[in-house]
Short mmCIF file of C-alpha atoms in Angstrom, two decimals:
data_model
loop_
_atom_site.label_atom_id
_atom_site.label_comp_id
_atom_site.label_asym_id
_atom_site.label_seq_id
_atom_site.Cartn_x
_atom_site.Cartn_y
_atom_site.Cartn_z
CA MET A 1 -1.90 -20.34 -8.56
CA LYS A 2 0.04 -18.07 -10.67
CA ILE A 3 2.56 -15.61 -10.15
CA THR A 4 3.43 -13.16 -12.69
CA PHE A 5 6.87 -11.16 -12.86
CA MET A 6 7.29 -8.24 -14.68
CA GLY A 7 10.57 -7.37 -15.86
CA ALA A 8 12.05 -10.72 -15.54
CA GLY A 9 15.23 -10.16 -17.52
CA SER A 10 16.47 -8.70 -14.17
CA THR A 11 17.99 -11.89 -14.22
CA VAL A 12 19.22 -11.81 -10.67
CA PHE A 13 16.86 -10.28 -9.07
CA ALA A 14 13.83 -12.57 -10.63
CA ARG A 15 16.20 -15.26 -9.05
CA ASN A 16 16.36 -14.28 -5.90
CA VAL A 17 12.66 -13.62 -5.70
CA ILE A 18 11.38 -17.02 -7.65
CA GLY A 19 14.05 -18.51 -5.75
CA ASP A 20 12.43 -17.86 -2.90
CA CYS A 21 9.14 -19.00 -3.83
CA MET A 22 10.77 -22.39 -4.32
CA CYS A 23 11.78 -22.65 -1.11
CA SER A 24 8.37 -21.99 0.52
CA ASP A 25 5.94 -25.29 -0.03
CA VAL A 26 3.03 -22.86 0.06
CA LEU A 27 4.46 -21.51 -3.14
CA LYS A 28 6.74 -24.01 -4.86
CA ASP A 29 4.10 -25.23 -6.87
CA SER A 30 2.81 -22.25 -8.71
CA ILE A 31 2.98 -21.24 -12.08
CA PHE A 32 5.90 -18.72 -12.15
CA ALA A 33 4.99 -16.36 -15.35
CA LEU A 34 7.83 -14.46 -16.38
CA TYR A 35 7.33 -11.40 -18.53
CA ASP A 36 10.34 -8.73 -20.37
CA ILE A 37 10.42 -7.23 -23.73
CA ASP A 38 14.30 -8.39 -24.03
CA GLY A 39 14.09 -12.30 -25.32
CA GLU A 40 17.77 -12.56 -25.00
CA ARG A 41 17.28 -11.59 -20.88
CA LEU A 42 14.16 -13.68 -20.61
CA LYS A 43 15.78 -16.34 -22.27
CA GLU A 44 18.35 -16.25 -19.36
CA SER A 45 15.82 -16.08 -17.08
CA ARG A 46 14.01 -19.02 -17.87
CA THR A 47 17.32 -21.13 -18.30
CA ILE A 48 18.27 -20.11 -14.84
CA LEU A 49 15.50 -20.11 -13.17
CA GLU A 50 14.18 -24.17 -15.03
CA ALA A 51 17.48 -25.47 -13.79
CA MET A 52 16.93 -24.17 -10.26
CA ARG A 53 13.30 -25.75 -10.23
CA ASN A 54 14.57 -28.98 -11.06
CA THR A 55 17.45 -28.60 -8.05
CA LYS A 56 14.15 -28.21 -5.86
CA GLY A 57 12.12 -31.09 -7.10
CA GLY A 58 10.53 -30.11 -10.45
CA PHE A 59 7.72 -28.46 -8.52
CA GLY A 60 5.46 -25.64 -10.15
CA LYS A 61 5.62 -24.29 -14.04
CA ILE A 62 7.60 -21.70 -15.64
CA GLU A 63 5.85 -19.70 -18.43
CA CYS A 64 7.44 -17.43 -20.58
CA TYR A 65 5.88 -14.21 -22.05
CA LEU A 66 7.99 -12.01 -24.80
CA GLY A 67 6.40 -8.29 -25.83
CA VAL A 68 3.77 -5.76 -25.58
CA GLU A 69 1.42 -8.33 -27.42
CA GLN A 70 1.87 -11.42 -24.59
CA ARG A 71 1.42 -9.01 -21.64
CA LYS A 72 -2.33 -9.76 -20.70
CA GLU A 73 -1.98 -13.26 -21.31
CA ALA A 74 1.30 -13.10 -18.67
CA LEU A 75 -0.97 -11.12 -16.10
CA ARG A 76 -4.06 -13.44 -16.68
CA ASP A 77 -5.46 -14.58 -13.90
CA ALA A 78 -2.02 -14.32 -11.61
CA THR A 79 -2.60 -14.05 -7.75
CA PHE A 80 0.19 -12.39 -7.07
CA VAL A 81 2.16 -9.49 -9.33
CA ILE A 82 5.98 -8.56 -8.89
CA ASN A 83 7.27 -5.24 -10.64
CA ALA A 84 11.01 -5.03 -11.41
CA ILE A 85 10.88 -3.12 -14.87
CA GLN A 86 13.84 -0.56 -15.63
CA VAL A 87 12.42 1.50 -18.55
CA GLY A 88 15.13 2.70 -20.90
CA LEU A 89 18.04 0.70 -18.83
CA TYR A 90 21.49 1.94 -18.22
CA ASP A 91 21.94 2.69 -21.82
CA PRO A 92 20.32 4.49 -23.27
CA CYS A 93 18.44 6.22 -20.18
CA THR A 94 20.53 6.01 -17.06
CA ILE A 95 23.62 7.52 -19.19
CA THR A 96 21.28 10.25 -20.30
CA ASP A 97 20.09 11.67 -16.47
CA PHE A 98 23.35 11.56 -15.59
CA GLU A 99 25.21 13.05 -18.12
CA ILE A 100 22.95 15.88 -19.12
CA PRO A 101 22.76 17.31 -15.76
CA LYS A 102 26.71 17.11 -15.30
CA LYS A 103 26.83 19.39 -18.22
CA PHE A 104 24.81 22.11 -16.00
CA GLY A 105 27.18 21.44 -13.24
CA LEU A 106 24.99 18.76 -11.35
CA ARG A 107 26.64 15.80 -10.18
CA GLN A 108 24.63 12.69 -9.05
CA THR A 109 25.40 9.76 -6.79
CA ILE A 110 22.37 7.20 -7.81
CA GLY A 111 19.58 8.91 -9.29
CA ASP A 112 17.01 6.18 -9.37
CA THR A 113 15.04 7.61 -6.11
CA LEU A 114 14.95 11.43 -5.78
CA GLY A 115 16.97 14.05 -7.73
CA ILE A 116 16.52 14.91 -11.26
CA GLY A 117 17.29 12.10 -12.14
CA GLY A 118 14.66 10.72 -9.80
CA ILE A 119 12.25 12.55 -11.24
CA MET A 120 13.12 11.54 -14.91
CA ARG A 121 12.72 8.09 -14.22
CA ALA A 122 9.77 8.22 -12.39
CA LEU A 123 8.21 9.91 -15.74
CA ARG A 124 9.47 7.39 -18.19
CA THR A 125 8.42 4.42 -16.57
CA ILE A 126 4.75 5.54 -14.52
CA PRO A 127 3.04 5.33 -18.11
CA VAL A 128 4.14 1.39 -18.46
CA MET A 129 2.43 1.08 -14.77
CA GLU A 130 -0.67 2.25 -16.39
CA ASP A 131 -0.14 0.25 -19.01
CA PHE A 132 -0.02 -3.04 -16.77
CA ALA A 133 -2.20 -1.43 -14.07
CA ARG A 134 -5.31 -1.50 -17.36
CA ASP A 135 -4.20 -5.25 -18.01
CA MET A 136 -4.88 -6.10 -14.29
CA ALA A 137 -8.30 -4.39 -14.02
CA GLU A 138 -9.11 -6.22 -17.17
CA VAL A 139 -7.65 -9.92 -16.35
CA CYS A 140 -6.36 -10.02 -12.66
CA PRO A 141 -8.46 -7.46 -10.78
CA ASP A 142 -7.60 -8.78 -7.62
CA ALA A 143 -4.12 -9.54 -7.78
CA LEU A 144 -1.53 -7.86 -5.40
CA PHE A 145 1.18 -5.66 -6.96
CA LEU A 146 4.39 -5.95 -5.32
CA ASN A 147 6.37 -3.26 -6.28
CA TYR A 148 10.18 -3.76 -6.26
CA THR A 149 11.07 -0.66 -9.10
CA ASN A 150 12.50 2.97 -8.37
CA PRO A 151 11.66 5.17 -7.65
CA MET A 152 9.81 3.56 -5.17
CA ALA A 153 7.54 6.14 -3.15
CA MET A 154 6.08 7.89 -6.69
CA LEU A 155 5.47 4.73 -8.80
CA THR A 156 3.53 3.44 -5.61
CA GLY A 157 2.17 6.60 -5.16
CA TYR A 158 0.84 6.52 -8.65
CA MET A 159 -0.71 2.88 -8.52
CA LEU A 160 -2.25 3.72 -5.26
CA ARG A 161 -4.39 7.03 -6.06
CA HIS A 162 -4.51 6.67 -9.78
CA THR A 163 -5.47 3.22 -10.43
CA PRO A 164 -7.84 0.38 -9.06
CA ILE A 165 -4.84 -2.12 -7.91
CA LYS A 166 -3.78 -3.24 -4.75
CA THR A 167 -0.36 -2.08 -4.49
CA VAL A 168 2.05 -2.11 -1.75
CA GLY A 169 5.64 -1.12 -2.26
CA LEU A 170 9.08 -3.15 -1.13
CA CYS A 171 12.51 -2.25 -0.69
CA HIS A 172 15.04 -4.19 1.66
CA SER A 173 16.30 -1.50 3.24
CA VAL A 174 14.11 -1.67 6.28
CA GLN A 175 15.32 -5.19 7.10
CA VAL A 176 18.75 -4.46 7.04
CA CYS A 177 18.75 -1.20 8.54
CA SER A 178 19.23 -2.17 12.08
CA GLN A 179 21.60 -4.31 11.81
CA GLY A 180 23.72 -2.76 9.18
CA LEU A 181 23.86 0.14 11.58
CA LEU A 182 24.97 -2.34 14.83
CA THR A 183 27.47 -3.85 12.89
CA GLU A 184 29.22 -1.19 11.45
CA LEU A 185 29.64 0.68 15.23
CA ASP A 186 31.01 -3.23 16.71
CA MET A 187 27.59 -3.35 18.66
CA GLU A 188 27.04 -7.16 16.99
CA ASP A 189 26.31 -8.20 20.31
CA LYS A 190 23.24 -6.47 20.72
CA LEU A 191 21.39 -7.70 17.35
CA GLU A 192 19.74 -10.86 19.13
CA GLY A 193 16.41 -10.02 19.97
CA ARG A 194 16.65 -6.37 18.76
CA LYS A 195 13.27 -4.19 18.70
CA GLU A 196 13.00 -1.68 16.52
CA LEU A 197 10.50 1.02 14.86
CA ILE A 198 11.43 2.53 11.71
CA ALA A 199 9.11 5.01 9.96
CA GLY A 200 9.07 7.58 6.97
CA ILE A 201 9.17 7.42 3.23
CA ASN A 202 11.29 5.14 1.20
CA HIS A 203 15.16 5.30 1.86
CA MET A 204 14.36 7.61 4.19
CA ALA A 205 12.53 5.88 6.88
CA TRP A 206 13.60 6.84 10.71
CA LEU A 207 15.06 4.20 13.12
CA LEU A 208 13.05 5.58 15.72
CA GLU A 209 13.64 3.18 18.16
CA ILE A 210 15.95 0.56 19.04
CA ARG A 211 16.36 -1.88 22.35
CA ASP A 212 18.09 -4.47 22.75
CA LYS A 213 16.55 -7.62 24.01
CA ASN A 214 16.23 -6.59 27.30
CA GLY A 215 14.74 -3.26 26.68
CA VAL A 216 17.15 -1.13 26.84
CA ASP A 217 17.82 1.82 24.49
CA LEU A 218 20.59 1.80 22.10
CA TYR A 219 20.60 4.90 20.92
CA PRO A 220 22.73 6.42 23.71
CA GLU A 221 25.32 3.87 22.88
CA ILE A 222 24.97 4.45 18.94
CA LYS A 223 25.67 8.05 19.61
CA GLY A 224 28.92 7.57 21.46
CA ARG A 225 30.27 6.12 18.85
CA VAL A 226 29.42 7.84 15.89
CA ALA A 227 32.57 10.54 16.38
CA GLY A 228 34.86 7.58 16.20
CA LYS A 229 33.71 6.24 13.03
CA MET A 230 33.11 10.14 11.49
CA ALA A 231 36.80 10.58 11.96
CA ASP A 232 38.08 7.14 9.92
CA PRO A 233 38.92 8.38 6.55
CA ASP A 234 38.04 4.62 5.02
CA PHE A 235 34.34 4.60 6.81
CA LYS A 236 31.51 4.84 3.97
CA ASP A 237 28.44 5.14 5.91
CA LYS A 238 29.35 8.90 6.94
CA VAL A 239 26.57 10.86 5.80
CA ARG A 240 23.94 8.40 7.75
CA LEU A 241 25.79 8.76 10.52
CA ASP A 242 26.11 12.85 9.87
CA TYR A 243 22.15 12.57 9.82
CA ILE A 244 22.61 11.34 13.73
CA ASN A 245 24.76 14.02 14.73
CA HIS A 246 22.47 16.78 13.18
CA PHE A 247 18.89 14.91 13.00
CA GLY A 248 19.24 12.48 15.94
CA TYR A 249 17.96 9.41 13.79
CA TYR A 250 19.63 7.46 11.56
CA CYS A 251 17.83 6.52 8.42
CA THR A 252 17.32 3.40 6.18
CA GLU A 253 18.51 3.57 3.07
CA SER A 254 22.54 3.93 2.14
CA SER A 255 24.51 6.79 2.34
CA GLU A 256 25.68 7.10 -1.47
CA HIS A 257 21.58 7.50 -1.81
CA ASN A 258 21.44 9.70 1.57
CA ALA A 259 24.00 12.11 0.18
CA GLU A 260 21.89 13.62 -2.69
CA TYR A 261 18.41 13.34 -1.17
CA ASN A 262 19.10 16.93 0.76
CA ALA A 263 21.56 20.15 -0.05
CA PHE A 264 23.91 19.54 2.56
CA TYR A 265 26.55 17.23 0.80
CA ILE A 266 27.31 17.78 -2.92
CA LYS A 267 28.24 20.90 -3.41
CA SER A 268 30.28 22.70 -6.30
CA LYS A 269 30.90 25.34 -4.01
CA TYR A 270 32.55 23.07 -1.34
CA PRO A 271 34.20 19.94 -3.45
CA GLU A 272 36.62 18.72 0.05
CA LEU A 273 32.73 17.43 1.31
CA ILE A 274 32.59 14.89 -1.23
CA GLU A 275 36.16 13.54 0.32
CA ARG A 276 35.27 14.30 4.07
CA TYR A 277 32.16 12.37 3.51
CA ASN A 278 33.47 9.50 1.16
CA ILE A 279 30.58 10.33 -1.40
CA PRO A 280 31.00 8.35 -4.49
CA LEU A 281 29.71 10.47 -7.42
CA ASP A 282 28.20 8.70 -10.70
CA GLU A 283 28.24 5.72 -8.72
CA TYR A 284 24.83 4.22 -10.18
CA PRO A 285 26.58 4.35 -14.01
CA ARG A 286 29.73 2.32 -12.39
CA ARG A 287 27.56 -0.07 -10.66
CA CYS A 288 25.86 -0.98 -13.80
CA VAL A 289 28.64 -1.33 -15.96
CA LYS A 290 29.76 -4.18 -13.43
CA GLN A 291 26.52 -5.68 -12.77
CA ILE A 292 26.48 -6.55 -16.83
CA GLU A 293 30.08 -7.85 -16.97
CA SER A 294 29.53 -9.66 -13.76
CA TRP A 295 26.29 -11.04 -14.84
CA LYS A 296 27.83 -12.29 -18.56
CA LYS A 297 30.32 -14.04 -16.12
CA GLU A 298 28.30 -15.46 -13.67
CA TYR A 299 25.25 -16.96 -16.62
CA ALA A 300 28.32 -18.64 -18.53
CA GLU A 301 29.61 -19.87 -15.24
CA LEU A 302 26.14 -21.09 -14.54
CA LEU A 303 25.25 -23.19 -17.73
CA GLU A 304 29.09 -24.76 -17.43
CA ASN A 305 28.75 -25.64 -13.96
CA GLY A 306 25.37 -25.94 -13.31
CA VAL A 307 22.84 -24.06 -10.92
CA LYS A 308 23.47 -23.82 -7.10
CA ASP A 309 21.10 -24.53 -4.31
CA HIS A 310 19.59 -21.37 -3.80
CA LYS A 311 18.70 -20.12 0.03
CA ARG A 312 15.53 -18.15 1.01
CA SER A 313 16.88 -14.79 1.44
CA LYS A 314 15.85 -11.36 3.14
CA GLU A 315 13.20 -9.97 0.53
CA TYR A 316 9.61 -9.82 1.53
CA ALA A 317 7.73 -10.58 -1.49
CA SER A 318 7.28 -14.62 -0.89
CA HIS A 319 6.66 -13.93 3.00
CA ILE A 320 3.83 -11.91 1.75
CA MET A 321 2.23 -14.39 -0.86
CA GLU A 322 2.80 -17.03 1.94
CA SER A 323 0.91 -15.10 4.46
CA VAL A 324 -1.87 -13.90 2.36
CA VAL A 325 -2.30 -17.72 1.17
CA THR A 326 -1.75 -19.06 4.71
CA GLY A 327 -3.29 -16.35 6.36
CA ILE A 328 -0.73 -16.56 9.07
CA PRO A 329 0.49 -12.97 10.11
CA TYR A 330 3.41 -11.07 8.82
CA GLN A 331 4.88 -7.99 9.32
CA ILE A 332 6.67 -5.97 7.18
CA GLY A 333 7.54 -2.22 6.28
CA GLY A 334 6.10 -1.78 3.67
CA ASN A 335 5.70 1.61 1.11
CA VAL A 336 2.00 2.51 1.52
CA LEU A 337 -0.68 5.60 0.76
CA ASN A 338 -0.77 7.77 4.22
CA THR A 339 -4.68 7.14 4.46
CA GLY A 340 -5.66 8.63 8.01
CA HIS A 341 -2.62 10.13 8.71
CA LEU A 342 -0.78 6.84 9.52
CA ILE A 343 1.98 9.30 10.41
CA SER A 344 0.52 12.31 11.37
CA ASN A 345 2.45 15.27 10.51
CA LEU A 346 2.98 14.33 7.11
CA PRO A 347 0.33 14.55 4.30
CA GLU A 348 -2.52 11.94 3.26
CA GLU A 349 -1.32 12.02 -0.51
CA ALA A 350 2.03 10.54 0.39
CA CYS A 351 3.58 7.23 0.13
CA VAL A 352 4.75 6.44 3.60
CA GLU A 353 6.60 3.53 4.73
CA VAL A 354 5.75 2.18 7.86
CA PRO A 355 5.06 -0.99 9.53
CA CYS A 356 2.12 -3.05 7.80
CA LEU A 357 0.57 -6.32 8.85
CA VAL A 358 0.38 -9.07 6.03
CA ASN A 359 -2.44 -11.66 6.54
CA GLY A 360 -4.93 -13.81 4.44
CA HIS A 361 -7.06 -10.42 4.28
CA GLY A 362 -3.75 -8.47 2.66
CA VAL A 363 -1.42 -6.00 3.63
CA HIS A 364 -2.31 -3.82 6.69
CA PRO A 365 -1.12 -0.51 7.26
CA CYS A 366 -0.14 0.08 11.38
CA HIS A 367 -0.54 3.73 12.50
CA VAL A 368 2.96 5.48 13.69
CA GLY A 369 1.81 8.99 15.00
CA ALA A 370 4.11 11.77 14.38
CA LEU A 371 7.56 11.66 13.35
CA PRO A 372 10.28 13.78 15.19
CA VAL A 373 9.44 17.60 13.74
CA GLN A 374 12.83 17.31 12.24
CA CYS A 375 12.63 14.10 10.57
CA ALA A 376 9.25 15.24 8.90
CA ALA A 377 10.66 18.24 7.72
CA MET A 378 13.77 16.00 5.48
CA ASN A 379 10.87 13.72 4.75
CA MET A 380 8.84 16.63 3.44
CA THR A 381 11.62 17.92 1.47
CA ASN A 382 11.61 14.37 -0.90
CA ILE A 383 7.37 14.23 -0.61
CA ASN A 384 7.48 17.73 -2.30
CA VAL A 385 8.81 16.31 -5.37
CA GLN A 386 7.35 13.08 -5.19
CA LEU A 387 3.92 14.93 -5.28
CA LEU A 388 4.59 17.18 -8.24
CA THR A 389 6.62 14.49 -10.80
CA ILE A 390 2.87 12.13 -9.39
CA GLU A 391 0.85 15.24 -10.87
CA ALA A 392 3.01 15.87 -13.82
CA ALA A 393 2.60 12.26 -15.15
CA HIS A 394 -0.86 12.10 -14.24
CA THR A 395 -1.98 16.19 -15.58
CA ARG A 396 0.83 15.68 -18.68
CA ARG A 397 1.59 19.45 -17.78
CA LEU A 398 5.04 20.14 -18.24
CA GLU A 399 5.10 23.23 -15.52
CA HIS A 400 4.83 20.70 -12.72
CA ILE A 401 8.22 18.98 -14.19
CA TYR A 402 9.86 22.10 -13.95
CA GLN A 403 8.30 22.73 -10.69
CA ALA A 404 8.99 19.15 -9.40
CA ALA A 405 13.16 19.89 -10.29
CA MET A 406 13.00 23.80 -9.02
CA LEU A 407 11.69 22.26 -5.49
CA GLU A 408 14.13 19.37 -5.48
CA PRO A 409 16.64 20.34 -2.82
CA HIS A 410 19.59 19.17 -4.27
CA THR A 411 19.05 20.20 -7.78
CA ALA A 412 17.85 23.70 -6.09
CA SER A 413 20.76 23.68 -4.27
CA GLU A 414 23.20 24.25 -7.00
CA LEU A 415 21.28 25.62 -10.22
CA ASP A 416 18.69 28.98 -10.82
CA ILE A 417 15.80 28.42 -11.86
CA ASP A 418 16.33 28.81 -15.54
CA SER A 419 19.52 26.65 -15.55
CA ILE A 420 16.88 23.94 -14.15
CA LYS A 421 14.09 24.51 -17.18
CA LYS A 422 16.79 24.24 -19.61
CA MET A 423 18.08 21.05 -18.17
CA VAL A 424 14.30 19.42 -18.13
CA ASP A 425 14.04 20.69 -21.34
CA GLU A 426 16.99 18.75 -22.64
CA LEU A 427 16.62 15.60 -20.86
CA ILE A 428 12.56 15.38 -22.19
CA ALA A 429 14.17 15.60 -25.72
CA ALA A 430 16.79 13.33 -25.12
CA HIS A 431 14.61 10.65 -23.39
CA GLY A 432 12.36 11.29 -26.56
CA ASP A 433 9.87 8.31 -27.06
CA TYR A 434 10.57 6.81 -23.57
CA LEU A 435 8.46 9.65 -22.32
CA PRO A 436 5.03 10.95 -23.26
CA LYS A 437 4.13 14.13 -24.86
CA TYR A 438 3.95 17.11 -22.14
CA HIS A 439 2.23 20.46 -22.60
#
């Protein structure tokens, strides 16, 4: 069996996911094909993974494929393809996504999922994934494509709507959602045996139900504890707790992400909101710089002291592959098309995040029904942008990029239409060859 990792220069993530596979008796003897366009990063990943493979008993085989000319061979005969690419990296593209909007008075926190940053990231990533899909259709047409790259809903939605490749989008925010909430509200005693239902869209899927091991609804107690945390000046997760106050439900992704998915919290006319809600502006660029530096240090230490043993992480990928190979069922929260109205009050062409059953026949999304109307409405403000960005990428029409930005909640709350269009034009020009030509 062959497992191909696209973007294997993402060494920490490749180590976690491939390391998880090496912890599985079902997967450990696979060929692990590592693909990247950066030779130095690919070499680092191979060094770490070879050491880990030896630590785990020397099973399987690692192969490396460098550059576009070797991409098709990396994919050939793969059973599973894991995608973790970042087109344009932190420098120059993420820097561009933050600095140009800042000139127009538009501030961001993460900029990888929605906002003008998320739109631009999708537009430069989709053409690369189209190339992957063309190669896969030729050399591994039956492979399952596991997408980890953001913006999740836009990229996964594009793959499912405009390519023939079997695709599911994966995000770790689902499996850590309720544990994080109960822990931060000092309700750890309710963790064991809890049952939950999460559905919506990526990074804004709603914790619709949460019950303890005896079936008792935990939301009344959760809501009773929110005010105390909101009054704590050092508490970081205030945006999501504010969602509970105003929309009735908690959502999956962090407050620094959700601060920029709406028109409520980052507002130049209300600068005091930044401090009140502990919103970390420019968080992603800072995080990128720290990650680059910490990886250099960690890599040097690993070369000197050796690779420590890997314990299987909470990432879904290895469990999905194991389930498909063995036929033993496994449940995930997956990003899939809303075909057949899995969520009945969201559009069918939307990419939704819902419970999915995995077995020997693949990934099977579960029907959820209607979201609470206010939750569906919040999701739609993001889905509108996702659908228009996908349309822009598919048609190469500039007007759809403008429209996506005009309908993006945070952007529209800060800028007028003329400024939005000028900002888009500047971003397109700055990204240059990272983007296709639009008309």
